[in-house]
Amino acid sequence: MSTIQFIRNFIKDRDVASITPTSARCVKKVCNHIDFSKDLLIVEYGPGDGVFSRYLLKRMTPDSRLIMLESNADFVRHLKDTIDDSRAEVYNVMAGDVMEVLGAEDVGKVDYVISGIPFSFLKPVRKMKLLESTREILRPGGKFLAYQTSKHLLKPVERVFGNVETEFEFLNIPPYFIYEVVKNGA
Ligand SMILES: C[S@@+](CC[C@H](N)C(=O)[O-])C[C@H]1O[C@@H](n2cnc3c(N)ncnc32)[C@H](O)[C@@H]1O
């Protein structure tokens, strides 16, 4: 997607929350937390124009799957038009609908949830509900990887998952805090 198209989506839709796609350096830094040697089930919240999705699909095994949940219809159209890969599924839904999108057989089996959605825009109840659903869909040992403009998500994540580590990537517009959260327990 061209920069102009991305900026147009940013202007039309406040949930886009970023004027430009995530930098290659930041994508790599987030995805360094992923072990691509195994077959994976990855869920992505807010893929936008697919900068993470493409990086993931390049590295995933042939039997891995990527499920993308994107609220913006223009991005969904772009993803469907440009990603021709049987491992990828794109849904024009809110991340909060993840339990409805995933079949019962996939709940509790997800290896990684990657999220770029602006959690700070969500009302507290919806934010907590989404974090709880995210915990529920992950397998034990699975990871929630999020990139956010601030540390506002630390406390909610701590409450739901009981752990969190952050890194900072300043070479991005905007600079991001990268959250790495593990689903502990059985
Ligand atoms: C900051 S952009 C990140 C886009 C892309 N992943 C990237 O790294 O460049 C946030 C994306 O999340 C989408 N989004 C925002 N809120 C969402 C929600 N509740 N559910 C699904 N997608 C959402 C926006 O439309 C946008 O594509």
Coordinates of C-alpha atoms and ligand atoms in Angstrom, one line a residue:
M1 CA 0.0 0.0 0.0
S2 CA 1.3 3.5 -0.9
T3 CA 2.3 5.9 1.9
I4 CA -0.5 8.3 0.6
Q5 CA -3.1 5.5 0.9
F6 CA -1.9 4.6 4.4
I7 CA -2.1 8.3 5.5
R8 CA -5.6 8.6 4.0
N9 CA -6.7 5.6 6.2
F10 CA -5.1 7.3 9.2
I11 CA -7.0 10.5 8.5
K12 CA -10.4 8.7 7.9
D13 CA -10.1 6.2 10.8
R14 CA -8.7 7.2 14.2
D15 CA -8.2 3.5 15.1
V16 CA -5.4 3.3 12.5
A17 CA -3.5 5.3 15.1
S18 CA -0.3 5.5 13.1
I19 CA 0.7 7.6 10.1
T20 CA 2.9 5.0 8.6
P21 CA 3.5 1.2 8.8
T22 CA 5.8 -0.1 11.4
S23 CA 9.5 0.1 10.5
A24 CA 11.4 -3.0 9.3
R25 CA 13.7 -2.7 12.3
C26 CA 10.8 -2.7 14.8
V27 CA 9.0 -5.6 13.0
K28 CA 12.2 -7.7 13.3
K29 CA 12.6 -6.7 17.0
V30 CA 9.0 -7.9 17.8
C31 CA 9.4 -11.1 15.8
N32 CA 12.7 -12.0 17.4
H33 CA 10.6 -13.4 20.2
I34 CA 9.1 -16.0 17.8
D35 CA 10.5 -19.5 17.3
F36 CA 9.8 -20.1 13.6
S37 CA 11.3 -23.7 13.6
K38 CA 7.9 -25.2 14.6
D39 CA 4.5 -25.3 13.0
L40 CA 2.7 -22.3 14.5
L41 CA -0.8 -20.9 14.9
I42 CA -0.4 -17.1 15.0
V43 CA -3.2 -14.6 15.5
E44 CA -2.6 -10.9 14.5
Y45 CA -4.7 -8.1 15.8
G46 CA -4.6 -5.0 13.5
P47 CA -2.4 -6.1 10.6
G48 CA -2.9 -2.8 8.8
D49 CA -1.3 -3.1 5.4
G50 CA 0.4 -6.3 6.3
V51 CA 4.0 -5.3 7.2
F52 CA 4.1 -7.9 10.0
S53 CA 2.0 -10.5 8.2
R54 CA 4.4 -10.7 5.3
Y55 CA 7.4 -11.0 7.6
L56 CA 5.7 -13.8 9.4
L57 CA 4.5 -15.7 6.3
K58 CA 8.1 -15.6 4.9
R59 CA 9.4 -17.3 8.0
M60 CA 6.5 -19.7 9.0
T61 CA 6.6 -23.4 8.1
P62 CA 4.3 -24.7 5.3
D63 CA 1.9 -26.1 7.9
S64 CA 1.7 -23.0 10.1
R65 CA -1.4 -20.6 10.0
L66 CA -1.8 -16.9 10.4
I67 CA -5.2 -15.5 11.4
M68 CA -5.6 -11.7 10.9
L69 CA -8.3 -9.6 12.5
E70 CA -8.5 -6.1 11.1
S71 CA -11.3 -3.5 11.7
N72 CA -10.5 -1.2 8.8
A73 CA -12.2 -2.4 5.5
D74 CA -9.6 -0.7 3.2
F75 CA -6.8 -2.6 4.9
V76 CA -8.8 -5.8 4.7
R77 CA -9.4 -5.3 1.0
H78 CA -5.6 -4.6 0.5
L79 CA -4.6 -7.7 2.5
K80 CA -7.0 -9.9 0.6
D81 CA -5.8 -8.5 -2.8
T82 CA -2.1 -8.8 -2.1
I83 CA -1.6 -11.9 0.2
D84 CA -2.1 -15.0 -1.8
D85 CA -1.2 -17.7 0.7
S86 CA -3.3 -20.6 1.9
R87 CA -1.8 -20.3 5.4
A88 CA -3.4 -16.8 5.8
E89 CA -7.0 -15.9 6.8
V90 CA -8.2 -12.3 7.0
Y91 CA -11.3 -11.2 8.9
N92 CA -12.9 -7.7 8.9
V93 CA -13.7 -7.8 12.6
M94 CA -12.7 -6.2 15.8
A95 CA -10.0 -8.0 17.8
G96 CA -12.6 -8.3 20.6
D97 CA -14.4 -10.8 18.3
V98 CA -11.5 -13.2 18.4
M99 CA -13.3 -15.9 20.3
E100 CA -16.0 -16.0 17.6
V101 CA -13.5 -16.1 14.7
L102 CA -11.4 -18.9 16.2
G103 CA -13.0 -22.3 16.0
A104 CA -13.4 -24.1 19.4
E105 CA -10.6 -26.5 18.2
D106 CA -8.1 -23.5 18.1
V107 CA -9.0 -21.9 21.5
G108 CA -6.1 -22.6 23.8
K109 CA -3.8 -23.7 20.9
V110 CA -2.5 -20.3 19.7
D111 CA 1.3 -20.0 19.9
Y112 CA 1.5 -16.2 19.5
V113 CA -0.8 -13.2 19.4
I114 CA 0.8 -10.2 17.8
S115 CA -1.0 -6.9 18.3
G116 CA -0.6 -3.4 17.0
I117 CA -4.1 -2.1 17.9
P118 CA -4.2 1.0 20.0
F119 CA -5.3 -0.6 23.3
S120 CA -5.4 2.9 24.9
F121 CA -8.4 3.7 22.7
L122 CA -10.4 0.9 24.3
K123 CA -12.7 1.4 27.2
P124 CA -11.3 -0.3 30.4
V125 CA -13.9 -3.1 30.3
R126 CA -13.3 -3.9 26.7
K127 CA -9.6 -3.7 27.2
M128 CA -9.7 -6.2 30.1
K129 CA -12.1 -8.5 28.1
L130 CA -9.8 -8.5 25.1
L131 CA -6.7 -9.3 27.3
E132 CA -8.7 -12.1 29.0
S133 CA -9.8 -13.6 25.6
T134 CA -6.2 -13.3 24.4
R135 CA -5.0 -15.3 27.4
E136 CA -7.7 -17.9 26.8
I137 CA -6.8 -18.5 23.2
L138 CA -3.1 -18.9 23.9
R139 CA -1.6 -22.3 24.7
P140 CA 0.4 -22.6 27.9
G141 CA 3.8 -21.1 27.1
G142 CA 2.3 -19.1 24.2
K143 CA 3.1 -15.4 24.0
F144 CA 1.3 -12.1 23.6
L145 CA 3.5 -9.7 21.7
A146 CA 2.3 -6.1 21.5
Y147 CA 3.8 -2.8 20.3
Q148 CA 2.3 0.3 21.9
T149 CA 3.2 4.0 22.1
S150 CA 3.4 4.0 25.9
K151 CA 3.6 1.8 29.0
H152 CA -0.1 2.2 29.7
L153 CA -0.8 -1.5 29.1
L154 CA 1.7 -2.7 31.8
K155 CA -0.8 -2.8 34.7
P156 CA -3.7 -4.4 32.8
V157 CA -1.4 -7.1 31.3
E158 CA 0.2 -7.8 34.7
R159 CA -3.3 -8.3 36.1
V160 CA -4.3 -10.8 33.5
F161 CA -1.1 -12.6 32.8
G162 CA 1.0 -12.0 35.9
N163 CA 4.1 -11.2 33.9
V164 CA 5.4 -8.7 31.3
E165 CA 8.7 -7.5 29.9
T166 CA 9.2 -4.5 27.7
E167 CA 11.8 -3.2 25.3
F168 CA 11.8 0.2 23.6
E169 CA 12.3 0.8 19.8
F170 CA 12.9 4.5 19.1
L171 CA 13.6 4.0 15.3
N172 CA 9.9 4.0 14.4
I173 CA 7.2 6.6 13.8
P174 CA 5.9 6.6 16.5
P175 CA 8.5 5.0 18.8
Y176 CA 7.1 1.8 20.4
F177 CA 7.3 -0.1 23.6
I178 CA 7.4 -3.8 22.8
Y179 CA 5.6 -6.0 25.3
E180 CA 6.4 -9.6 25.7
V181 CA 4.0 -11.6 27.8
V182 CA 3.9 -15.3 28.5
K183 CA 0.8 -17.4 29.3
N184 CA 2.0 -19.3 32.3
G185 CA 0.4 -22.4 33.8
A186 CA -1.6 -25.3 32.5
Ligands
LIG1 C1 -0.9 1.2 14.6 S1 -1.7 0.4 13.3 C2 -0.7 -1.0 13.0 C3 -0.7 -1.5 11.6 C4 0.3 -2.5 11.2 N1 0.2 -3.7 12.0 C5 1.7 -2.0 11.3 O1 2.4 -2.5 12.2 O2 2.0 -1.1 10.5 C6 -3.1 -0.3 14.1 C7 -4.0 -1.2 13.2 O3 -5.0 -1.8 14.0 C8 -6.2 -1.7 13.4 N2 -7.2 -1.7 14.6 C9 -7.4 -0.7 15.5 N3 -8.3 -1.1 16.4 C10 -8.6 -2.4 16.1 C11 -9.5 -3.4 16.7 N4 -10.1 -3.1 17.8 N5 -9.6 -4.6 16.1 C12 -8.9 -4.9 14.9 N6 -8.1 -4.0 14.3 C13 -7.9 -2.8 14.9 C14 -6.2 -0.4 12.7 O4 -7.1 -0.3 11.6 C15 -4.7 -0.5 12.1 O5 -4.7 -1.3 11.0

